[in-house]
C-alpha positions in Angstrom: -17.3 148.8 -108.1 -16.1 145.3 -109.9 -14.9 147.6 -112.5 -13.1 149.8 -110.6 -11.3 147.0 -108.9 -10.6 145.3 -111.8 -9.2 148.6 -113.2 -7.2 149.0 -110.5 -6.2 145.1 -110.9 -4.4 145.8 -114.3 -2.5 148.9 -113.4 -0.1 147.5 -110.5 3.6 147.1 -111.8 4.4 143.9 -113.3 7.3 144.0 -111.0 4.9 143.4 -107.5 2.4 141.1 -109.9 5.4 139.3 -110.3 5.9 138.6 -106.4 2.5 138.3 -105.3 2.0 135.9 -107.9 5.3 133.8 -106.8 3.9 133.1 -103.6 0.6 131.8 -105.3 -0.1 127.9 -105.8 -0.5 126.8 -109.4 -3.6 125.9 -109.2 -4.8 129.6 -108.3 -2.2 130.9 -110.8 -4.2 128.7 -113.8 -7.1 130.4 -112.9 -6.0 134.0 -112.5 -4.8 133.9 -116.4 -8.3 134.3 -117.2 -8.6 137.5 -115.5 -6.9 139.4 -118.3 -4.3 139.4 -121.3 -2.2 141.6 -118.9 -2.2 139.3 -115.8 -2.1 136.6 -118.5 1.5 138.0 -119.2 2.7 137.8 -115.7 1.8 134.2 -114.7 2.7 132.2 -118.4 6.5 133.2 -117.3 6.0 131.4 -114.4 3.8 128.7 -114.6 6.3 127.6 -117.3 9.6 128.4 -116.3 9.7 124.6 -115.2 6.3 123.4 -115.8 6.8 119.9 -115.5 7.9 120.3 -111.9 6.1 123.1 -111.0 2.7 120.6 -112.0 1.0 117.4 -111.1 2.2 114.8 -113.0 -1.5 113.9 -114.6 -0.8 117.0 -116.8 2.7 116.5 -117.9 0.9 115.0 -121.3 -0.8 118.0 -122.0 2.8 119.8 -121.4 4.0 117.9 -124.0 1.6 118.7 -126.3 1.9 122.2 -125.8 5.4 121.8 -126.6 4.7 119.6 -129.8 2.1 122.6 -131.0 5.1 124.9 -130.7 7.7 122.4 -133.2 8.6 123.9 -136.9 7.7 121.9 -139.4 10.6 120.0 -139.8 10.2 118.3 -136.3 6.8 117.7 -136.7 7.4 116.4 -140.2 9.8 114.0 -138.5 7.2 112.9 -136.2 4.4 112.0 -138.3 7.3 110.1 -140.9 7.4 107.7 -137.3 3.9 107.0 -137.4 3.4 109.8 -134.9 0.0 111.0 -135.5 -2.1 113.4 -133.6 -3.8 117.0 -133.8 -0.5 118.3 -132.4 2.2 117.1 -135.4 -0.3 119.0 -138.1 1.9 121.5 -139.7 -1.3 123.8 -139.4 -1.9 123.7 -135.5 0.4 126.4 -133.1 0.4 127.0 -130.1 -1.4 130.5 -128.7 1.6 131.5 -126.6 6.1 130.6 -128.0 6.0 128.7 -124.5 9.6 128.0 -124.8 10.3 131.1 -123.9 9.5 130.9 -120.7 11.5 127.6 -119.9 14.3 128.5 -117.7 15.1 124.6 -116.3 14.2 121.4 -117.6 15.4 117.8 -116.4 15.9 115.7 -119.0 14.8 112.4 -117.5 11.7 113.9 -116.2 11.5 115.0 -119.6 11.4 111.9 -121.5 9.2 110.2 -118.8 6.4 112.8 -119.6 7.2 112.3 -123.6 6.4 108.6 -123.5 3.6 109.4 -121.1 2.3 111.5 -123.8 2.8 108.8 -126.3 1.1 106.4 -124.2 -2.0 108.2 -123.7 -2.2 109.1 -126.9 -2.3 105.6 -128.5 -4.5 104.8 -125.2 -7.2 107.0 -126.6 -7.1 105.1 -130.0 -5.8 108.9 -131.6 -2.3 106.6 -133.1 -3.9 104.1 -135.6 -0.1 102.6 -135.5 -1.4 101.0 -132.5 -5.3 100.2 -133.5 -4.5 96.1 -134.2 -6.7 93.9 -133.3 -4.2 91.9 -130.9 -4.3 95.2 -128.8 -7.9 95.9 -129.2 -8.0 91.9 -127.5 -6.1 92.5 -124.8 -8.1 96.0 -123.5 -10.8 94.0 -123.7 -9.4 91.1 -121.6 -8.3 93.5 -119.1 -11.6 95.2 -119.0 -13.4 92.1 -118.0 -10.3 90.6 -115.6 -9.7 93.5 -113.5 -6.4 92.9 -111.3 -6.7 95.6 -108.9 -4.7 98.3 -110.7 -5.4 101.8 -110.8 -5.4 104.2 -113.8 -1.5 105.2 -112.4 -0.3 101.7 -112.0 -1.3 100.4 -115.6 0.2 103.6 -116.9 3.8 103.0 -115.2 4.0 99.5 -116.3 3.2 100.2 -119.6 5.8 103.2 -119.9 8.8 100.6 -118.2 7.5 97.6 -119.8 7.0 96.2 -116.6 4.8 92.7 -116.9 1.1 92.6 -116.6 -0.9 89.7 -114.8 -2.6 89.4 -118.1 0.0 88.6 -120.3 1.0 85.2 -118.9 -2.5 84.6 -120.6 -1.1 85.3 -124.2 0.2 83.9 -126.9 3.6 83.4 -127.7 3.2 85.5 -131.2 1.1 88.1 -129.4 4.0 88.5 -126.6 6.6 88.9 -129.7 3.8 91.6 -131.4 3.8 93.3 -128.4 7.4 93.2 -127.6 8.4 94.7 -130.9 5.8 97.3 -130.3 7.3 98.5 -127.6 10.1 98.7 -128.7 8.3 101.3 -131.5 7.4 103.3 -128.8 10.7 103.3 -127.1 12.2 104.8 -130.5 8.9 107.2 -130.9 9.7 108.7 -127.9 12.9 108.9 -128.1 12.5 110.9 -131.7 9.6 113.0 -129.7 12.3 113.5 -126.6 15.2 114.6 -129.7 12.6 117.1 -131.5 11.3 118.9 -128.3 14.7 119.4 -126.7 16.0 120.9 -129.9 13.4 123.2 -129.4 14.4 123.3 -125.8 17.8 124.3 -126.8 17.1 127.8 -128.6 16.5 128.9 -125.5 19.8 129.9 -124.4 18.4 130.8 -120.8 17.9 127.0 -120.3 19.1 125.6 -116.9 20.0 121.9 -118.0 19.5 118.5 -115.0 20.3 115.4 -115.0 18.5 113.1 -112.3 18.9 109.3 -112.4 17.4 107.4 -109.8 17.9 103.8 -108.9 15.4 101.1 -110.7 15.7 102.8 -114.1 16.7 100.1 -116.7 17.6 102.1 -119.5 19.0 105.3 -120.4 19.7 105.3 -124.6 17.7 108.1 -124.8 20.5 110.2 -123.2 22.1 109.3 -126.3 20.7 111.8 -128.3 22.1 114.7 -126.0 25.5 115.2 -127.8 23.6 115.5 -131.2 21.7 118.6 -130.3 23.4 120.2 -126.8 27.0 122.1 -128.0 29.6 120.6 -126.7 31.2 122.4 -123.4 28.1 122.9 -121.9 27.2 123.6 -118.4 24.9 120.8 -116.5 23.0 122.6 -113.3 22.6 120.2 -111.5 22.9 116.1 -111.5 22.0 113.3 -109.0 22.9 109.6 -110.0 22.7 105.8 -108.2 25.5 104.8 -109.3 24.6 101.3 -110.4 26.8 99.8 -113.5 24.2 100.7 -116.5 25.2 104.4 -117.3 27.4 103.0 -120.0 25.9 106.1 -122.0 27.3 108.9 -120.0 30.4 108.2 -121.4 29.5 109.8 -124.6 28.1 113.1 -122.4 31.7 113.8 -121.5 32.6 116.1 -124.0 29.1 117.4 -123.9 28.9 119.1 -120.1 32.1 120.1 -119.3 31.0 122.0 -116.3 28.6 120.7 -113.6 27.5 123.5 -110.6 25.9 120.4 -108.4 27.1 116.7 -108.6 25.7 114.3 -106.4 26.3 110.7 -106.5 25.0 107.9 -104.3 27.6 105.0 -104.3 26.1 101.4 -105.0 28.3 100.2 -107.2 31.6 101.2 -109.1 29.7 102.1 -111.6 32.0 102.5 -115.1 29.9 104.6 -117.0 30.0 107.2 -114.5 33.7 106.7 -113.9 34.1 107.3 -118.0 32.2 109.9 -117.7 33.9 111.9 -115.1 37.7 110.7 -115.5 37.4 111.2 -119.5 35.9 114.9 -118.8 36.6 115.9 -115.4 34.3 118.3 -115.7 35.0 121.6 -113.5 32.5 121.1 -109.9 31.2 123.8 -107.7 29.2 121.4 -105.6 30.1 117.9 -104.8 27.7 116.0 -102.3 29.1 111.7 -101.6 26.5 109.2 -100.2 29.2 106.9 -99.1 28.9 102.7 -98.8 30.9 100.4 -97.3 32.5 98.9 -100.8 35.6 99.1 -102.7 34.9 101.4 -106.0 38.1 101.7 -107.1 37.1 103.0 -110.6 34.4 105.3 -109.2 36.6 106.2 -106.2 39.9 107.1 -108.8 37.9 108.7 -111.1 36.7 111.3 -108.5 40.4 111.5 -107.4 41.0 112.9 -110.4 37.7 115.7 -110.9 39.0 116.5 -107.4 42.9 117.4 -108.1 41.5 119.6 -111.0 38.9 120.9 -109.0 41.5 122.3 -106.2 40.8 125.8 -106.5 37.0 126.2 -107.9 35.5 123.0 -105.4 33.1 125.2 -102.5 30.9 123.0 -101.2 31.6 119.4 -99.8 29.3 117.1 -98.7 30.1 113.7 -97.3 27.1 111.8 -95.9 26.7 108.0 -94.5 30.5 107.3 -94.2 32.3 104.1 -95.7 35.5 102.8 -96.9 34.4 103.3 -100.8 36.6 106.2 -100.7 40.3 106.9 -98.9 39.2 110.3 -97.4 42.5 111.5 -98.1 41.7 112.2 -101.6 39.3 115.2 -99.9 43.1 116.7 -98.9 42.9 118.3 -102.6 40.0 120.8 -101.6 42.0 124.1 -100.9 39.2 126.9 -101.0 35.6 125.1 -99.3 33.1 127.7 -97.9 30.7 124.6 -97.1 32.1 121.3 -95.4 29.1 118.7 -94.0 29.9 115.2 -93.0 27.1 113.4 -92.1 25.3 110.8 -91.4 21.1 109.8 -91.3 20.7 111.1 -88.0 19.9 114.4 -88.4 16.5 116.0 -86.2 13.7 115.0 -88.8 15.7 111.5 -90.8 13.6 108.3 -91.0 14.5 105.1 -91.8 18.1 105.8 -89.4 21.5 103.3 -90.1 24.2 103.1 -88.2 27.2 105.4 -90.5 29.9 104.6 -90.7 32.2 106.9 -90.0 35.4 106.3 -87.6 37.8 108.1 -85.1 40.3 109.2 -88.2 37.1 111.1 -90.5 38.4 114.7 -89.7 42.4 113.4 -90.5 41.9 114.6 -93.8 40.7 118.4 -93.0 43.1 118.7 -90.2 46.1 121.2 -91.5 49.1 122.8 -89.7 49.9 124.6 -92.3 49.2 128.1 -92.7 47.4 127.5 -96.1 44.9 124.9 -95.2 41.6 124.0 -97.0 39.2 125.7 -94.4 40.7 129.3 -94.3 37.7 130.3 -96.6 35.2 127.9 -94.5 31.7 129.8 -93.6 29.9 126.3 -93.1 30.8 123.9 -91.2 28.6 120.7 -90.1 29.1 117.4 -88.1 26.3 115.4 -87.5 27.6 111.6 -87.0 26.6 108.7 -84.3 29.5 107.3 -84.2 32.5 108.7 -81.7 34.3 111.7 -82.8 37.3 113.0 -81.6 37.2 116.7 -79.7 40.7 117.5 -80.2 40.8 117.2 -83.7 36.9 119.2 -84.0 38.8 121.6 -82.1 41.6 121.7 -84.6 39.0 122.4 -87.6 37.4 125.2 -85.9 41.0 127.0 -85.1 41.8 126.7 -88.5 38.9 128.3 -90.2 40.6 131.8 -89.7 37.1 133.3 -87.8 34.9 133.3 -91.2 32.2 131.0 -89.7 28.9 132.1 -89.6 26.6 128.9 -89.1 28.0 126.0 -87.1 26.1 122.4 -86.8 28.0 120.0 -84.5 26.1 117.0 -83.4 28.0 113.3 -82.2 26.8 110.9 -79.0 30.0 109.4 -78.1 33.4 111.8 -77.4 37.0 110.0 -77.4 38.4 112.2 -75.3 35.7 113.7 -73.0 38.1 115.9 -71.4 39.1 117.9 -74.0 35.1 119.2 -74.8 35.7 122.6 -72.5 39.0 123.2 -75.1 36.5 122.9 -78.1 33.9 125.2 -77.2 36.8 127.6 -75.8 38.2 127.3 -79.3 34.4 128.2 -80.8 34.1 131.4 -78.7 37.7 132.8 -79.7 37.6 132.0 -83.5 34.2 131.8 -84.3 33.4 136.0 -84.1 31.3 135.8 -86.9 28.8 132.8 -86.0 25.0 133.7 -86.8 23.4 129.8 -85.9 25.0 127.4 -83.4 23.7 123.8 -83.4 26.0 121.9 -80.6 26.0 119.3 -78.7 26.4 119.7 -75.2 27.0 117.6 -71.5 27.0 118.0 -68.0 30.5 119.7 -68.3 30.0 122.0 -71.1 26.8 123.5 -70.7 27.6 126.4 -68.8 29.0 128.0 -72.3 25.6 128.3 -73.6 25.2 132.0 -71.7 28.4 132.6 -72.8 27.5 131.9 -76.8 24.8 134.3 -76.1 26.8 137.0 -74.9 29.8 136.7 -76.8 28.7 135.7 -80.5 27.3 139.6 -80.9 25.7 138.3 -84.3 24.1 135.2 -83.1 20.7 134.8 -84.0 20.0 131.3 -83.7 21.1 129.0 -81.0 20.4 124.7 -81.2 21.4 123.0 -78.2 21.2 119.2 -78.3 23.3 117.0 -75.5 25.4 113.3 -75.4 22.8 110.3 -76.0 23.9 108.9 -72.6 23.0 111.9 -70.8 19.7 113.5 -68.6 21.0 116.8 -67.8 19.7 119.0 -65.1 18.9 122.4 -65.7 17.6 123.5 -63.1 20.5 125.9 -62.1 21.7 126.8 -65.7 18.1 127.5 -67.3 17.9 131.0 -65.2 21.3 131.6 -66.5 20.4 131.4 -70.2 17.7 133.5 -69.4 19.1 135.9 -68.2 22.1 136.0 -70.9 19.1 136.6 -73.0 17.5 139.4 -71.2 20.8 140.8 -71.2 21.4 140.5 -74.3 18.0 141.9 -75.2 19.3 145.0 -73.3 22.5 145.7 -75.2 21.7 146.8 -78.7 25.4 146.5 -80.0 24.5 142.7 -80.1 22.2 140.9 -82.4 18.8 139.7 -80.9 18.4 136.3 -80.6 15.5 135.1 -83.0 15.5 131.1 -82.1 16.7 129.2 -79.3 16.0 125.3 -79.4 16.5 122.9 -76.6 16.4 119.2 -79.3 17.0 117.0 -75.9 14.9 116.3 -72.5 15.6 117.9 -69.9 15.4 117.9 -65.9 14.4 121.6 -64.2 12.3 122.5 -61.1 9.3 124.7 -62.0 10.5 127.3 -60.3 13.7 127.8 -62.8 11.8 127.3 -65.9 9.6 129.7 -64.6 12.2 132.4 -64.5 14.0 131.4 -67.5 10.7 132.1 -69.5 10.4 135.2 -67.8 13.5 136.7 -68.8 13.2 135.1 -72.5 10.0 137.6 -72.8 11.6 140.9 -71.1 12.1 143.2 -74.0 12.9 146.4 -72.3 9.2 146.9 -71.4 8.8 147.9 -75.3 5.8 145.9 -77.1 7.5 144.3 -80.3 6.2 143.2 -83.2 4.9 139.3 -83.2 7.7 138.8 -86.1 10.2 140.2 -83.9 9.7 138.3 -80.7 12.1 134.9 -79.7 11.0 131.9 -81.2 11.2 129.2 -78.5 11.3 125.2 -79.3 11.1 122.0 -77.3 11.9 119.1 -79.3 8.8 117.1 -78.9 7.4 118.8 -75.3 4.8 116.6 -75.0 6.4 113.4 -74.6 8.6 114.5 -71.6 7.4 118.2 -70.8 4.9 117.4 -67.2 1.7 118.9 -67.5 2.4 121.9 -64.9 5.4 123.1 -67.6 3.2 122.8 -70.4 0.6 125.3 -69.1 3.0 127.5 -67.7 4.6 127.7 -71.6 1.3 128.2 -73.0 0.7 130.6 -71.1 4.2 132.8 -71.6 3.2 132.6 -75.2 -0.2 133.6 -75.0 1.0 136.6 -73.5 3.0 137.9 -76.6 5.7 138.3 -75.2 7.4 135.2 -76.9 7.1 133.0 -79.8 6.6 129.2 -79.2 4.6 126.4 -81.4 2.0 125.3 -79.5 -0.5 123.2 -81.9 0.9 120.2 -80.7 0.7 121.2 -77.1 -3.0 122.5 -77.4 -4.1 118.9 -78.9 -2.6 117.0 -76.0 -4.1 119.2 -73.3 -7.6 119.5 -75.3 -7.5 116.0 -75.4 -6.3 115.3 -71.4 -9.3 118.1 -70.4 -12.0 116.6 -72.6 -10.9 112.8 -71.3 -11.1 114.3 -67.8 -14.4 115.9 -68.5 -16.0 112.5 -69.8 
């Protein structure tokens, strides 16, 4: 029986196997490689498409070791000439497979860090004679006898990034100098390994390049080898950077990467290196995300302005986060073909460490145009999530300028400058957004009446999320039955797309009778038995914090009847806890 099952498993078409394996965890895949050569040949392209991200960092040194074993004789000779001596650098040592053929994505700093980790690991294991001097051995013995409480990961991190260690204060000046020279040697050796491995990767023309520079990194000199290896005019799939005035090496990359698919900038300082890279190369950009601050950044602002002028037709996705006066928002008037526009702060539903945003009442003005050709006439997604006040007439104008192509609309605010125009905004959405598939919107006592209309008049709607102004505590006793009736009528109309999710992201007041009627209508499906995945999913944000026990019990009853979907894990836990306490 086992033999028959094995034979059947080896006859599964590779397309199906690949689909199955992509859904499995990597630690399972590493075991299934051993099943057969056929399975192995289907798993390797998945595991090794981007191994530094797919596998835990503890195993990154093994990945680098495999890639070093794949190097040609000339590259291995270069490593040995720089005293990088290891079994993997021997000419006679080679990998079982050409793993680089599976690689589809590489991030430069992650690769360099992994190279450094491998180098430090082999020196710690006494596999590299260049590091075996008496002074090093004495220090290691001293560390063993004087445990400073650091775990292995901390010690490795401190070594890699040249952080001071507690035991160093006891070293003599001569030992410190020797140690410093040794660290510089290791940095040079790490750069050599990085360079040779990168040469190996460049031969694979299917690789997508990424560059992620977090805050806190001290040096990026290893990036200077990139122009020597990667041809000019290459494409950078993704670049995320915290501006911090330590990126002078970036300027040398201007001719190398002349196009960037996604560029994300968190503005900390007026970064000369980043500004020079952008303005000297003026790369073509598809996606731009900027996390702004209140600091003045004339150099960075000027360079981004020049980039936007060049990319006025090619920039498709724009995300402005947090707000601030580091840029004059008028520079974004250059954008002419946006499909996605997001203006947000940190006050999204699951945000942590929320800070007040710097948005002002003029935030939306650069995106308002009365001309027939405006920057939003191709917009399919618009998100506005700010804790500052919003001008509803400006918002209405943007909705009207979208030319009816919007598919997703996310509007969250907390203060209204002109509340008398709130109904105008909702009416503009109904008149100009007939293709909407998803809506998240802030309501008030004056605009909650539009929710049933959205359900009946937006024919393609699948997802509807409702929030309210911070100061409001809405009484939905009269409106819940109307919303439920709209759901029932929509379910009975074959020309309308079925609602898949209805979410309430605020606490509201209602009677039990009203809530019961709402649930009864939401669970109506023409009397037919539906598959669970086809049922309407209801979501009540933090329900256990504000919904009374009677409504929670009612909600569970409907969910357990298999007529609606509702995530009840938290609710069940709190109810069981209350029951146990009452019994005790």
